[in-house]
């Protein structure tokens, strides 16, 4: 190694964590290609939504899809690089799915876009204060070790389900059972064929411990998808074409590289306008909902991915936990300021970890690719769900292997662990799973007469989750 390589190695602790430069680069690439869909999906949700004034982001009437895509990639790139340099972990950040839908359909529906994004900014500031005061880290420490393991396992199952659903292998059914395989119970489409081939090949590569297995799977499946589309002309998924490609049609036609300045959107935020638009109580309820979701989604992700990377110590903590959580809180504020919704740590970071990433260098690679995506966003749209989803399913398996660490004979921990694991995928929410685990853990300890075993902070967190789960009835009663 030359002096520069040695300095980088020491800074990121690459050798100390049993990794190599090539693994970190492959991991960064794998994470990017697994989560690059957000550059396309976030604008679909945000840019096509209208606020209470029937305006789109940018105070206009024409959706600014390309501009929001550039902003999404820019903020994700900057934050992911910061996570790598400051947190020094292989965690990538981007606009949070679920949170962006909540902002679009629940917040912007009662105020302007500028005011809605202002609330996201305020929520990020509040989370930042919780980190600086040590409260967020203290809550992290208060969680029993086996519940942290359950969070990781639940996220693994959740990731696998996301992969199956995104690829169209598992679908919702209007009548009958809630889910079915493929179309009408049959795998009768070329895109699903591509997904199945990609899954089997990726799984085989991982089983043979081939270096770059997940990345090879993503790139190889994308190439196969392009060839299949060229031959079959399957087209985009729709109600009339259920056998079409999910999210993107894998074709190289009509690619353009027009530049859209993402800094333009930083002018479209009003942190305090909502207080004059709607009641203060409604503002507080909306901020609380954002905060509780952001707070525990991140906690679940860093525990799950951190365990997969062997970065979690015997005390259940990661190195530089405070720095990690601080950058994550900055993500919420930055996402609001840039009008692209709250940014959070991504579960898909596990794809890079599965490829061997163990340090922040992988995040620097992922972040740099996001910044490049500002200029080359159309190339990202070539990758359909069917090509990226096999990686999610395989990573889900890798994360679920930790289930052996849970003592299933101890019902006081096993039942909360079970609820944590199953509620995540069944409700499509990491926060819901964590909440179910916390509430059931405290309740069981209470009825067993073991109140002293409950950490004081868990009482407060449980109360917050009870409020969170009862938010609908509370808003109905209060008429807000």
JSON list of C-alpha atoms in Angstrom, two decimals, residues 111-221:
[
{"chain": "A", "resi": 111, "resn": "UNK", "atom": "CA", "xyz": [-51.23, 22.79, 3.56]},
{"chain": "A", "resi": 112, "resn": "UNK", "atom": "CA", "xyz": [-48.90, 23.98, 0.82]},
{"chain": "A", "resi": 113, "resn": "UNK", "atom": "CA", "xyz": [-45.86, 22.02, -0.32]},
{"chain": "A", "resi": 114, "resn": "UNK", "atom": "CA", "xyz": [-43.57, 24.68, 1.16]},
{"chain": "A", "resi": 115, "resn": "UNK", "atom": "CA", "xyz": [-45.27, 24.31, 4.53]},
{"chain": "A", "resi": 116, "resn": "UNK", "atom": "CA", "xyz": [-45.33, 20.50, 4.38]},
{"chain": "A", "resi": 117, "resn": "UNK", "atom": "CA", "xyz": [-41.61, 20.31, 3.69]},
{"chain": "A", "resi": 118, "resn": "UNK", "atom": "CA", "xyz": [-41.10, 22.87, 6.47]},
{"chain": "A", "resi": 119, "resn": "UNK", "atom": "CA", "xyz": [-42.61, 20.38, 8.93]},
{"chain": "A", "resi": 120, "resn": "UNK", "atom": "CA", "xyz": [-40.21, 17.70, 7.70]},
{"chain": "A", "resi": 121, "resn": "UNK", "atom": "CA", "xyz": [-37.36, 20.14, 8.34]},
{"chain": "A", "resi": 122, "resn": "UNK", "atom": "CA", "xyz": [-38.62, 20.84, 11.88]},
{"chain": "A", "resi": 123, "resn": "UNK", "atom": "CA", "xyz": [-38.96, 17.11, 12.58]},
{"chain": "A", "resi": 124, "resn": "UNK", "atom": "CA", "xyz": [-35.33, 16.64, 11.60]},
{"chain": "A", "resi": 125, "resn": "UNK", "atom": "CA", "xyz": [-34.26, 19.39, 13.96]},
{"chain": "A", "resi": 126, "resn": "UNK", "atom": "CA", "xyz": [-36.18, 17.77, 16.82]},
{"chain": "A", "resi": 127, "resn": "UNK", "atom": "CA", "xyz": [-34.53, 14.38, 16.18]},
{"chain": "A", "resi": 128, "resn": "UNK", "atom": "CA", "xyz": [-31.15, 16.10, 16.03]},
{"chain": "A", "resi": 129, "resn": "UNK", "atom": "CA", "xyz": [-31.76, 17.62, 19.46]},
{"chain": "A", "resi": 130, "resn": "UNK", "atom": "CA", "xyz": [-32.68, 14.17, 20.80]},
{"chain": "A", "resi": 131, "resn": "UNK", "atom": "CA", "xyz": [-29.35, 12.84, 19.51]},
{"chain": "A", "resi": 132, "resn": "UNK", "atom": "CA", "xyz": [-27.31, 15.73, 20.94]},
{"chain": "A", "resi": 133, "resn": "UNK", "atom": "CA", "xyz": [-28.95, 15.36, 24.34]},
{"chain": "A", "resi": 134, "resn": "UNK", "atom": "CA", "xyz": [-28.14, 11.65, 24.34]},
{"chain": "A", "resi": 135, "resn": "UNK", "atom": "CA", "xyz": [-31.78, 10.54, 24.55]},
{"chain": "A", "resi": 136, "resn": "UNK", "atom": "CA", "xyz": [-31.83, 8.71, 21.23]},
{"chain": "A", "resi": 137, "resn": "UNK", "atom": "CA", "xyz": [-28.69, 6.74, 22.07]},
{"chain": "A", "resi": 138, "resn": "UNK", "atom": "CA", "xyz": [-30.05, 6.01, 25.57]},
{"chain": "A", "resi": 139, "resn": "UNK", "atom": "CA", "xyz": [-33.23, 4.51, 24.09]},
{"chain": "A", "resi": 140, "resn": "UNK", "atom": "CA", "xyz": [-31.05, 2.45, 21.76]},
{"chain": "A", "resi": 141, "resn": "UNK", "atom": "CA", "xyz": [-29.16, 1.04, 24.76]},
{"chain": "A", "resi": 142, "resn": "UNK", "atom": "CA", "xyz": [-32.37, 0.29, 26.68]},
{"chain": "A", "resi": 143, "resn": "UNK", "atom": "CA", "xyz": [-33.62, -2.27, 24.15]},
{"chain": "A", "resi": 144, "resn": "UNK", "atom": "CA", "xyz": [-33.01, -5.90, 25.23]},
{"chain": "A", "resi": 145, "resn": "UNK", "atom": "CA", "xyz": [-30.41, -7.65, 23.07]},
{"chain": "A", "resi": 146, "resn": "UNK", "atom": "CA", "xyz": [-32.79, -10.35, 21.84]},
{"chain": "A", "resi": 147, "resn": "UNK", "atom": "CA", "xyz": [-35.33, -7.77, 20.75]},
{"chain": "A", "resi": 148, "resn": "UNK", "atom": "CA", "xyz": [-32.57, -6.10, 18.73]},
{"chain": "A", "resi": 149, "resn": "UNK", "atom": "CA", "xyz": [-31.93, -9.47, 17.10]},
{"chain": "A", "resi": 150, "resn": "UNK", "atom": "CA", "xyz": [-35.64, -9.84, 16.39]},
{"chain": "A", "resi": 151, "resn": "UNK", "atom": "CA", "xyz": [-35.62, -6.42, 14.73]},
{"chain": "A", "resi": 152, "resn": "UNK", "atom": "CA", "xyz": [-32.85, -7.61, 12.43]},
{"chain": "A", "resi": 153, "resn": "UNK", "atom": "CA", "xyz": [-34.65, -10.85, 11.60]},
{"chain": "A", "resi": 154, "resn": "UNK", "atom": "CA", "xyz": [-37.92, -9.00, 10.99]},
{"chain": "A", "resi": 155, "resn": "UNK", "atom": "CA", "xyz": [-36.20, -6.61, 8.62]},
{"chain": "A", "resi": 156, "resn": "UNK", "atom": "CA", "xyz": [-34.74, -9.59, 6.76]},
{"chain": "A", "resi": 157, "resn": "UNK", "atom": "CA", "xyz": [-38.21, -11.05, 6.26]},
{"chain": "A", "resi": 158, "resn": "UNK", "atom": "CA", "xyz": [-39.51, -7.59, 5.35]},
{"chain": "A", "resi": 159, "resn": "UNK", "atom": "CA", "xyz": [-36.76, -7.10, 2.75]},
{"chain": "A", "resi": 160, "resn": "UNK", "atom": "CA", "xyz": [-37.52, -10.50, 1.20]},
{"chain": "A", "resi": 161, "resn": "UNK", "atom": "CA", "xyz": [-41.24, -9.67, 0.96]},
{"chain": "A", "resi": 162, "resn": "UNK", "atom": "CA", "xyz": [-40.42, -6.29, -0.60]},
{"chain": "A", "resi": 163, "resn": "UNK", "atom": "CA", "xyz": [-38.35, -8.09, -3.22]},
{"chain": "A", "resi": 164, "resn": "UNK", "atom": "CA", "xyz": [-41.09, -10.61, -4.02]},
{"chain": "A", "resi": 165, "resn": "UNK", "atom": "CA", "xyz": [-43.80, -7.94, -4.22]},
{"chain": "A", "resi": 166, "resn": "UNK", "atom": "CA", "xyz": [-41.74, -5.43, -6.20]},
{"chain": "A", "resi": 167, "resn": "UNK", "atom": "CA", "xyz": [-40.92, -8.11, -8.77]},
{"chain": "A", "resi": 168, "resn": "UNK", "atom": "CA", "xyz": [-44.57, -9.14, -9.12]},
{"chain": "A", "resi": 169, "resn": "UNK", "atom": "CA", "xyz": [-43.80, -12.67, -7.89]},
{"chain": "A", "resi": 170, "resn": "UNK", "atom": "CA", "xyz": [-46.22, -12.02, -5.02]},
{"chain": "A", "resi": 171, "resn": "UNK", "atom": "CA", "xyz": [-49.27, -9.86, -5.75]},
{"chain": "A", "resi": 172, "resn": "UNK", "atom": "CA", "xyz": [-52.28, -8.42, -4.00]},
{"chain": "A", "resi": 173, "resn": "UNK", "atom": "CA", "xyz": [-55.63, -9.95, -4.89]},
{"chain": "A", "resi": 174, "resn": "UNK", "atom": "CA", "xyz": [-58.88, -7.91, -5.06]},
{"chain": "A", "resi": 175, "resn": "UNK", "atom": "CA", "xyz": [-60.93, -10.93, -3.96]},
{"chain": "A", "resi": 176, "resn": "UNK", "atom": "CA", "xyz": [-59.96, -14.16, -2.24]},
{"chain": "A", "resi": 177, "resn": "UNK", "atom": "CA", "xyz": [-56.71, -14.53, -0.34]},
{"chain": "A", "resi": 178, "resn": "UNK", "atom": "CA", "xyz": [-54.84, -11.25, 0.27]},
{"chain": "A", "resi": 179, "resn": "UNK", "atom": "CA", "xyz": [-51.78, -12.44, -1.68]},
{"chain": "A", "resi": 180, "resn": "UNK", "atom": "CA", "xyz": [-51.09, -14.84, -4.52]},
{"chain": "A", "resi": 181, "resn": "UNK", "atom": "CA", "xyz": [-48.14, -16.04, -6.59]},
{"chain": "A", "resi": 182, "resn": "UNK", "atom": "CA", "xyz": [-47.66, -14.30, -9.93]},
{"chain": "A", "resi": 183, "resn": "UNK", "atom": "CA", "xyz": [-50.70, -13.60, -12.08]},
{"chain": "A", "resi": 184, "resn": "UNK", "atom": "CA", "xyz": [-53.74, -15.61, -11.03]},
{"chain": "A", "resi": 185, "resn": "UNK", "atom": "CA", "xyz": [-51.50, -18.03, -9.17]},
{"chain": "A", "resi": 186, "resn": "UNK", "atom": "CA", "xyz": [-49.26, -18.67, -12.16]},
{"chain": "A", "resi": 187, "resn": "UNK", "atom": "CA", "xyz": [-45.80, -17.41, -13.14]},
{"chain": "A", "resi": 188, "resn": "UNK", "atom": "CA", "xyz": [-46.91, -16.47, -16.64]},
{"chain": "A", "resi": 189, "resn": "UNK", "atom": "CA", "xyz": [-44.91, -13.39, -17.64]},
{"chain": "A", "resi": 190, "resn": "UNK", "atom": "CA", "xyz": [-41.46, -12.74, -19.02]},
{"chain": "A", "resi": 191, "resn": "UNK", "atom": "CA", "xyz": [-40.55, -10.19, -16.29]},
{"chain": "A", "resi": 192, "resn": "UNK", "atom": "CA", "xyz": [-41.33, -12.76, -13.58]},
{"chain": "A", "resi": 193, "resn": "UNK", "atom": "CA", "xyz": [-39.22, -15.26, -15.51]},
{"chain": "A", "resi": 194, "resn": "UNK", "atom": "CA", "xyz": [-36.32, -12.78, -15.39]},
{"chain": "A", "resi": 195, "resn": "UNK", "atom": "CA", "xyz": [-36.80, -12.35, -11.63]},
{"chain": "A", "resi": 196, "resn": "UNK", "atom": "CA", "xyz": [-36.84, -16.11, -10.99]},
{"chain": "A", "resi": 197, "resn": "UNK", "atom": "CA", "xyz": [-33.71, -16.64, -13.09]},
{"chain": "A", "resi": 198, "resn": "UNK", "atom": "CA", "xyz": [-32.00, -13.72, -11.34]},
{"chain": "A", "resi": 199, "resn": "UNK", "atom": "CA", "xyz": [-32.96, -15.07, -7.92]},
{"chain": "A", "resi": 200, "resn": "UNK", "atom": "CA", "xyz": [-31.73, -18.59, -8.63]},
{"chain": "A", "resi": 201, "resn": "UNK", "atom": "CA", "xyz": [-28.46, -17.40, -10.16]},
{"chain": "A", "resi": 202, "resn": "UNK", "atom": "CA", "xyz": [-27.80, -14.89, -7.36]},
{"chain": "A", "resi": 203, "resn": "UNK", "atom": "CA", "xyz": [-28.60, -17.50, -4.70]},
{"chain": "A", "resi": 204, "resn": "UNK", "atom": "CA", "xyz": [-26.27, -19.99, -6.36]},
{"chain": "A", "resi": 205, "resn": "UNK", "atom": "CA", "xyz": [-23.47, -17.41, -6.57]},
{"chain": "A", "resi": 206, "resn": "UNK", "atom": "CA", "xyz": [-23.91, -16.54, -2.89]},
{"chain": "A", "resi": 207, "resn": "UNK", "atom": "CA", "xyz": [-23.98, -20.23, -1.91]},
{"chain": "A", "resi": 208, "resn": "UNK", "atom": "CA", "xyz": [-20.71, -20.75, -3.81]},
{"chain": "A", "resi": 209, "resn": "UNK", "atom": "CA", "xyz": [-19.29, -17.65, -2.05]},
{"chain": "A", "resi": 210, "resn": "UNK", "atom": "CA", "xyz": [-18.45, -15.98, -5.37]},
{"chain": "A", "resi": 211, "resn": "UNK", "atom": "CA", "xyz": [-16.94, -12.54, -4.88]},
{"chain": "A", "resi": 212, "resn": "UNK", "atom": "CA", "xyz": [-19.31, -9.86, -6.15]},
{"chain": "A", "resi": 213, "resn": "UNK", "atom": "CA", "xyz": [-22.24, -12.30, -6.17]},
{"chain": "A", "resi": 214, "resn": "UNK", "atom": "CA", "xyz": [-24.97, -9.78, -5.42]},
{"chain": "A", "resi": 215, "resn": "UNK", "atom": "CA", "xyz": [-23.61, -7.12, -7.77]},
{"chain": "A", "resi": 216, "resn": "UNK", "atom": "CA", "xyz": [-23.10, -9.71, -10.52]},
{"chain": "A", "resi": 217, "resn": "UNK", "atom": "CA", "xyz": [-26.68, -10.80, -9.94]},
{"chain": "A", "resi": 218, "resn": "UNK", "atom": "CA", "xyz": [-28.07, -7.27, -10.30]},
{"chain": "A", "resi": 219, "resn": "UNK", "atom": "CA", "xyz": [-26.04, -6.37, -13.40]},
{"chain": "A", "resi": 220, "resn": "UNK", "atom": "CA", "xyz": [-26.50, -9.77, -15.04]},
{"chain": "A", "resi": 221, "resn": "UNK", "atom": "CA", "xyz": [-30.24, -9.80, -14.42]}
]
